[in-house]
Each structure stands twice: as structure tokens, then as C-alpha cells.
């Protein structure tokens, strides 16, 4: 599994995303630039300029026509993927920590930071999936998180619920139509921030990563913790792999907590766990800073990770990755 | 709620102070006023004489009394009864209170003649303790507590699988676990905040010692209940005697024992002391000592401040717990006899210049010596024109068994072999210019007639570490070259192995060098407690963390026998090398089957945890635990089997090992089956849940735009891209004429 190193960013990566076909990778970093890359060879397709601050988040719609970004310049922006044209800018009072399209691409969700008297909110806009259309300024829904600020959020299957992860280690379920809080459950240790939330392909369950050094697999309908993966380092990201029943966790000692610069010490590795048996299968080294985000190819043929070290590492899985099976899995496969 | 002014009960006004019975408190805290009676003593047990002989008796008495102080004029009052006879006692007034105290100390219990013995007490004491009501008129025998069955302190030895236990201190928790090889250790007991500083096993494994600010506690038995408690506020270190009869506790802060700071079982006499030696069986202190402050240079030759190094243990025990000794550096060695803790022959053994001493770790068996003895080895540096000396002294006779003169000595270290068959004195010698250092090994063969000394002087470099094979006669040492000044890189070291030559008639031949491995970083030697196997490691280093597993009696396959090393009693083989990042400690289990390497949070905070290897260096298990501090194997007492029984077992080892292999296999199979079962269950549960979800999605009207769980996309979607690449291989231009 020889990685391709994407070294186009000048500062720490904050999020990396595959488009739905898996041929393009979008990456955002604290250097204010959005990059698009070909996933198979790591060639840079283009950049999107315009943001005035560090970027926190990126997402692409299912048809790979629209790209949404959010950052510390208190704006959420919509771009045309093909041309890099800025289509729309929404201004906010605080920075945008997370953006996500709904599964049908007709809604866009943004999570705003809590700061200077402004509470953290989850906002939703209806999106016209046409690049020439005028995008609305009207928020179709606004959820205020007064208990604990939301750090991550996303749409469930059929855009039925909005699931959000919070700073205090809880996960909540909102009705995506009314914004009503349906459930709020503490899944991680108290006051251990939920750092990432990524969906299974059919969005009936998702995985959360947390500073409490664990990742949890949670069902969408009742927020029941199905599986728990514990590691020895704070986690920044967790992803579910299609095809094989694995999860990939990324994290590492935050740069401010590391006393020595030894890469060995910081545990800057992507860790593979078996999704069902919750056992660690392997690790991938390479980054020399904490992993801020891991994303999996939608077809399950590879993954990429963005690190605090400013690099994106793109990996294509080898044959042994697909061949590996537990005895009981092989039994079933042979039935 | 804590009582505060607001919520004090209001009805306090009705409270009558008169009703309270203060008498018990009054008694307890009664102040001893200066009554002017402090100079008085009462002399009891005198002969009863008629009035006429009274003056004679007083005169006789005064002769005795005046030996310790000056009795006041007419200071002796001897009352008469109605028959004009004396009562057999007298009141005596001394000139000062301290004289009275001296009289009590010196004269109490001195015989006057065959029939009469003086009893001298302070008047105030008689008043204090002998007042009416304080003494029961009738004798009541002290009640003897009914015998209580105690827990079996060695029950762990009866483990059916003969596993070993280990204590682990991580975070705030201390636990004892069974070693389960590859599998997670099985917990025996696990307690939060069991100790405040560290834990320590007693040398035979009976007790687990926890160290607290108030003192030391011993735990043991099946229930891990508290067995003993030794109050020593501010204790820093503890040391057991080899057979677990006694324990020494030490604090760098002198003990403070007075009326305001009472310490259980310690008395005013222990005030200001640093060391306390306790009897473990009774839990009572035997004797306490203060630290001897040896005035020594506080700066070295270059003017750098010298860090004072404390020798621990300061009180060193002889192998059989009969003696304990302490050295006053440069002057003498004080040997105390147990259990009375009296100084042997009432005086310390004067050894001018003594720098260090070590007891033989086992009762020595010298050739031709039938009487009981213990040996210790000591060395003295060059003093004036006298050479440096190494000596062996026999206790209790204090006879010097052997001495040896040495020259140009800058330092010496004493290394006993575990059975006291040899003592090796590692002598660091400087050249005349005092620039370069070289090391000599002077090996005293204690068991041979006349204690011959063999010198191994083939070593050019400084020896930084030396270790005997336990119960054997081979040794390993590590040398290092000149340390280049102001260099961050530690110098390379070389590891050398030595063994005796083969000799006829069961005697041990001369020590010969086997092999040297150089260009290493190693600095530590850890022999298996059973000998033969040794780990040479690099500890407390920033760069390297090697562990080399050596076998000194490697059995070569028969077909490739070499004749080269035939005359040596060893066949060296490197079995394995390993690497444990951040290793700080290495602990062999008492049977020599397993060895644990520890990265302790006491030293650093990088990847704390432990690795477990078998004696061949195969990694069995590694575990990273935050704030992992200690891993200590529980020691085992010596075997109770006789030599013959042990030989018998060794003979039938093949049969036993087959049995054990079968047991191991069976255990593994059950464990594996359980794991597989568990996985099968998980997989089935997962698939059932997924099925449920799919049904739910179907009901909600969800079509699969993105194929669920990534099953390869519908075939129709696949778009074939044909790319035609034209490559110009050659281009030639021809001019057509």
C-alpha cells in the first residue's frame, strides 16, 4: 500500500472528502485554499480561492457539481466544481465548523461555532442543484444548541433526522423537518468532545470519534451504541469502509500536548479495526503530525488522510486487504 | 455539614458545664507541675533496722548515693514506725533534679548485700503511678487473646498450573495478577490507592509492602488483608532481612516523637532517628538509629558540587538474619546481633579508611571450617604509604580470613556470587599519571583452601557493569572506552563473557574469556535467576533500547560439533534480540521462565507499559498502560525438595513436559473455541441487525442510489473509457529528389 503524497497545502489539513464516484478528492486546510485532486494518481485538478480565513470543512454534492466549504472567515460558500466559480456566500457571526449536503443534494447543512455571545447553531438551506440558479438566503431550519455546542452534524437516511455530535461527548437526534430534539445520549466520556461523525453508505448507522480515545458505532434510529473501539490516543476522525467490514480511526497526541517531536511518541497512525469484532487489525504510519481527517473511497478501494503536518496521503488498498478474513467470516463466505 | 456559627444548636444555653465529667481528660493531660520534688528519690528495699543503727545505715547508704550526685545535707529521711524500727525505705533529696534522674538510672536495682537490693524511684513517679486507686490490690492475670487462625500466607504457591504472580502499579491502582503468558493476566486483587509511593515484595514473596506518608504496611494471605503495620512518618525506603524476620525503614527526615506528635509503638527515645529496625512477627521496633553524617568534600577536584549518594541498604543483613551491620565510612563497621540488636562484643570493628563492605549472600562453606560463621568483604583505599586493601572478615570471631594489597586504586566494587562461592572485587586502577583507567578483577575463591585469589587483568577499558551467574560460576561484564568530554553520544560499549576452564576432578578451573561483543550500547546485565540465560540490555538511554538474549550452555546440534571451545565450560549463543522503546527496568520471574521489560512512568512518560518475553526472547505479550509504574514478580521461597528429588524430576523432564504441552494445548483450544464462538455470535447479531435496517429502509421508501454496503455498482453504470495512445517511435526525414 504505497501512498501518494499530496503536498499542495501549506498548513494543517482540516478535512478531506471523496466525491461520490471516488475519482476526485477535495481537501481543505488552514491555508485558506480548497484543492481538488485526482484520486488515482494524486494530480492536482485545481484550487478554489476566495476564503479569507482558515478552512474547517468541505463537502461535495452527490452529482459532483456543487462544492460547499466553511471556515474561520465566518462564511459558508458554494462553488461550481467544474470551473471553480464562487456561486454563493452566506455570512455568519461565527466560523463554520462543518458543512454537509443531504443524501439527495437538495439541502445543505452548516454548523456554526459558539463565540462572543453567539450560541452554536445548525442551519439548513434549500439548494437549487443548478449552477446558474440563484441560491436562497432563507434558512429553511435553524437549530440552536444551547446545552453544549455542536461540533459535527449530518443528515440521516432520507434526510429524516439530523444527527449532531457535541462538545460534551453527547450525540443528539433532531427531526430534520421541524428541528425538534428527539434524543440526546451521552456516548463518549463526559466533556470529551465528539470530533467526527461519518456515515455508513446507507446512513442507518454512523461512527463518531472523540477525544476520549474511543470511536463508537451508533445506530441512527435510536442512537444505541452498537460497537466501541478503544485506542490509546485522542481521536480526530473515524470512517467506515464499504466492501470490507472495517473502520479506520485517525488521531494522535495534539501538537500542543506533545513534549517531544518523536513521531513514534505521538501515535500519528491510521488504525484499522474490524467493524464487527472490534479488534485492531493494522496500522498505517507515515504522518508526522496528528491525523485530522480520514476519508474512505466510496467504492472501498482506498482511503486518504489529512494531517496536521500539511500532507494528504492517498492509499489504494492491495489485494491482501480484500483477502483478509476472520475464520468465521470465511466460513460464512463459503456457505 | 461542617458546624458553623449559624447552625450551632441554640439550646446551648441550658448546657451545664458542671455536669461534664472531665476526670478522664484531666487525668490524661495532667500537667506535671514543678513541685520542687523533682530532686527527691525514694529508696526502697533497705534492711529494717532499729533506731540505733539508723545513722549507720544512712552513712552506708550515702556512700552509694553520692556516687552519682551530691545528696543535700540531712537529705536522707528514714522514717520510723511505732516500734522504733525503720520501714525499709528512705526519702533522699539531691541537690538537683538531674542528679535524682541519674541516681534512678544508675542505682536502681543495685544490690546492697546478698539479701537486699535497692529500688530507687523518683518521688514524683511514685506519686504519679503509686497513688491510691491507681494500683489494683489484687493481681489479675493478663488476659490472653484466644488463638485466631490466620490466613495461609503462602497459598499462592499451590497454584495448580504453577503460575507466577506479579504486582503491577499503574496510575493509582495496584493489582496482583497471575501471569497468563500471551493472554491478559488474570487479576487476583486490584485496589485503588493501595500505596502512596511504590510497592515492594518481601524477599520470599510472603508480603506485599505499601508505602504511605504515615508508615509501611504489609499485606498478604488469600484475602490480601493487612498483616502488619509499621508507623514511621515520612518513610522513604524499606529493606527486608533475607528471611523476612526484620524490616528496616528509613526516612531522610529525622523522626519527631514527643508528647505533641505521638507515634504508635515508637517512644521518646526514637526522637531524631532516621532508621528503625522492626521485628515483623511482633510489629515492634527493635532499635532506631540516626544517620551518620560523614563530613566529606562537597566539591570535587574540578570544583563541581558532589551529589551525596546514599548507600541503600545502609544496614546490611547477613544471609541468615543473625547480624546486621552498618559502616561508618572511613572508620569502622558496627555489627549488631539479632534479635537483641546489641553491638557485637560491645564495640564497632575499627577498619581504618573502610569504603564499602558486603555480606556473603549465603552462609559460606569454607574448606576445613566447621564452626558457624558469616563472612563479609570490605575494602580500604590507599592511606599514606599503605596500599589499598581488600579483606574478608569472619563473624562472630572477627578474624580476618584473607587480605590482599592493591595499588593505584581509584575505586573498587564488591560482587559476591549468589552462593558465596566467590567474591569478585572489581578494581578500577589508574595509571601513574592518573589519566587513564583500567580494571582488574580479583576473584577470591572462598570455598577453596586458603581462599586463593585469581586475577583477571586482561581488561584494558573501564568496566561499567559486572554480574555473576546466579548459582553458577560464569560472569558477564561490560566495558566502555574513554568517555569523550562534552559529547552527547554515549560511548560504545563491549560485552564480555567469562567462564572457568574445564578441569579434572570436579574443581573449578581458571576463569577464561569466552567472547567479546563490541560496538554495543548495552549497559545492563540481567541473569536469569536460575542461571544459564542472560539478558544484556540498554536501559535509560535516549537512542537505543536493545535487549540481547544469550544462552551460555547452548546445545549444538550433534552433527556440527566444534572442538574449538572444548576446554571451556560454556557454549555461547545469541538466541534473540528485541527492542522495547523506552525500557527502564527488566524483571525476571523467580522461575526464570519469563521476563518482563517495563517502561516505567517513574522515569519518563513515553509509551509506558510492559513487554513479556519467554527466556528465549520470544515476545509473548505487550501492553501499553498510561502511567504504568511498576511490575514486580512475586518472589518464591527456596524449594522444599531435596537434591535427590530435584534430580529425579530433571531425569523425567521429558514425561512432564509432554503432559504440560498437552495441558497448554487443551487450554489454548478451549480459549480459541470461545473466541471463535464469540465472533460467530457477533457476526450473526450484526447481520441480523443489518437485515432489520434494510427492511426498515424499504418500508420508508428508500431506494438505493448508492448501493448499500458498497456492493459493486450496477453493471450498466460502468462506462468504458478507451484511450488510444499514439507514440512516435522514430521520425526520419528523407529528401526525395
XYZ file of N, CA and C in Angstrom, chain A residues 157-158 160 201-202 204-205 213 217 219 221 226-227 242-243 260 262 264-265 275-277 279 326-329 331-332, chain B residues 581 605-607 624 626 675-676 679-680 682-684 686-687 689-690 693 696-697 700-702 706-710 713:
174
model
N -30.409 8.842 6.713
C -31.026 8.318 5.503
C -32.316 9.093 5.226
N -32.604 9.358 3.944
C -33.814 10.038 3.506
C -33.970 11.423 4.142
N -34.151 12.166 7.116
C -35.214 12.063 8.105
C -34.801 12.760 9.402
N -22.704 3.690 4.299
C -23.230 4.016 2.970
C -24.744 4.252 2.943
N -25.517 3.486 3.715
C -26.973 3.706 3.659
C -27.476 4.593 4.803
N -27.789 4.262 7.938
C -28.580 3.724 9.051
C -27.741 3.651 10.316
N -26.456 3.786 10.162
C -25.589 3.901 11.345
C -24.413 4.786 10.984
N -10.478 8.986 23.294
C -9.673 7.908 22.742
C -10.509 6.737 22.231
N -19.658 3.074 17.137
C -20.559 2.839 16.025
C -21.972 2.944 16.582
N -26.305 3.464 16.023
C -27.422 3.313 15.096
C -28.168 4.637 14.985
N -31.396 5.286 14.264
C -32.774 5.371 14.736
C -32.892 5.609 16.222
N -23.596 0.548 19.062
C -23.515 -0.838 18.593
C -22.137 -1.417 18.876
N -21.104 -0.642 18.612
C -19.734 -1.122 18.789
C -18.907 0.008 19.375
N -16.635 0.689 3.110
C -17.541 -0.206 2.410
C -16.756 -1.458 1.976
N -17.418 -2.429 1.433
C -16.860 -3.705 0.969
C -16.390 -4.553 2.142
N 7.855 15.864 23.087
C 8.994 15.629 22.214
C 8.466 15.568 20.795
N 9.247 13.279 18.665
C 9.327 11.926 18.140
C 7.995 11.492 17.541
N 7.105 8.611 16.805
C 6.711 7.378 17.450
C 5.830 7.657 18.652
N 6.203 8.758 19.329
C 5.524 9.107 20.561
C 4.103 9.565 20.330
N -14.834 -3.927 12.071
C -16.035 -3.221 12.486
C -16.885 -4.058 13.440
N -16.966 -5.361 13.189
C -17.889 -6.187 13.963
C -17.204 -6.764 15.194
N -15.937 -7.181 15.055
C -15.259 -7.836 16.186
C -14.526 -6.842 17.082
N -11.696 -5.547 16.934
C -10.287 -5.829 17.189
C -9.425 -5.062 16.211
N -11.547 -13.135 8.805
C -11.545 -13.947 10.016
C -12.111 -15.307 9.649
N -11.734 -16.275 10.479
C -12.167 -17.643 10.204
C -13.683 -17.740 10.055
N -14.383 -17.055 10.974
C -15.843 -17.172 10.936
C -16.415 -16.489 9.694
N -15.744 -15.437 9.237
C -16.209 -14.772 8.024
C -16.026 -15.690 6.819
N -15.923 -18.929 6.861
C -16.957 -19.975 6.953
C -18.225 -19.515 6.256
N -18.653 -18.283 6.590
C -19.904 -17.777 6.034
C -19.795 -17.535 4.535
N 10.926 0.078 23.176
C 11.095 1.521 23.232
C 10.887 2.035 24.661
N 7.550 9.519 30.449
C 6.127 9.326 30.159
C 5.900 8.867 28.732
N 6.891 8.172 28.165
C 6.740 7.758 26.777
C 6.395 6.275 26.705
N 5.272 5.988 26.142
C 4.850 4.608 25.918
C 5.038 3.735 27.154
N 0.397 -1.460 26.539
C 0.684 -0.072 26.878
C -0.365 0.386 27.859
N -1.330 3.647 30.430
C -0.996 5.006 30.844
C -0.502 4.992 32.274
N -13.256 -17.872 21.666
C -13.115 -16.667 20.849
C -13.896 -16.817 19.562
N -13.771 -17.977 18.933
C -14.458 -18.202 17.667
C -15.963 -18.140 17.870
N -17.030 -14.612 18.210
C -17.023 -13.897 16.928
C -18.212 -14.299 16.081
N -18.493 -15.595 16.104
C -19.621 -16.057 15.304
C -20.889 -15.365 15.779
N -21.153 -12.479 17.321
C -21.131 -11.068 16.930
C -21.521 -10.893 15.473
N -20.964 -11.763 14.644
C -21.232 -11.653 13.225
C -22.714 -11.877 12.940
N -23.280 -12.889 13.610
C -24.692 -13.175 13.369
C -25.572 -12.028 13.838
N -24.764 -8.955 14.045
C -24.589 -7.829 13.141
C -25.430 -8.016 11.884
N -25.369 -9.228 11.357
C -26.102 -9.465 10.116
C -27.601 -9.366 10.338
N -29.015 -7.466 12.515
C -29.333 -6.044 12.671
C -29.376 -5.342 11.314
N -28.425 -5.704 10.447
C -28.386 -5.097 9.116
C -29.647 -5.445 8.334
N -32.398 -3.352 9.428
C -32.255 -1.990 8.902
C -32.714 -1.923 7.444
N -36.351 -1.903 7.277
C -36.837 -0.610 7.723
C -36.723 0.413 6.587
N -35.580 0.396 5.898
C -35.360 1.334 4.797
C -36.367 1.100 3.681
N -39.566 2.591 4.526
C -39.557 4.051 4.446
C -39.515 4.528 3.006
N -39.410 3.620 2.072
C -39.399 4.007 0.675
C -38.046 4.453 0.197
N -37.035 3.828 0.703
C -35.683 4.227 0.358
C -35.168 3.340 -0.748
N -26.983 4.934 -3.790
C -25.648 4.426 -3.513
C -25.889 3.019 -3.007
N -25.254 2.065 -3.631
C -25.520 0.689 -3.268
C -25.114 0.418 -1.831
N -26.001 -0.190 -1.118
C -25.799 -0.421 0.307
C -24.545 -1.254 0.529
N -23.797 -0.856 1.503
C -22.583 -1.549 1.911
C -21.611 -1.765 0.756
N -21.751 -0.923 -0.237
C -20.725 -0.882 -1.266
C -20.634 -2.097 -2.155
N -21.225 -1.559 -7.970
C -22.325 -0.844 -8.599
C -22.986 -1.640 -9.729
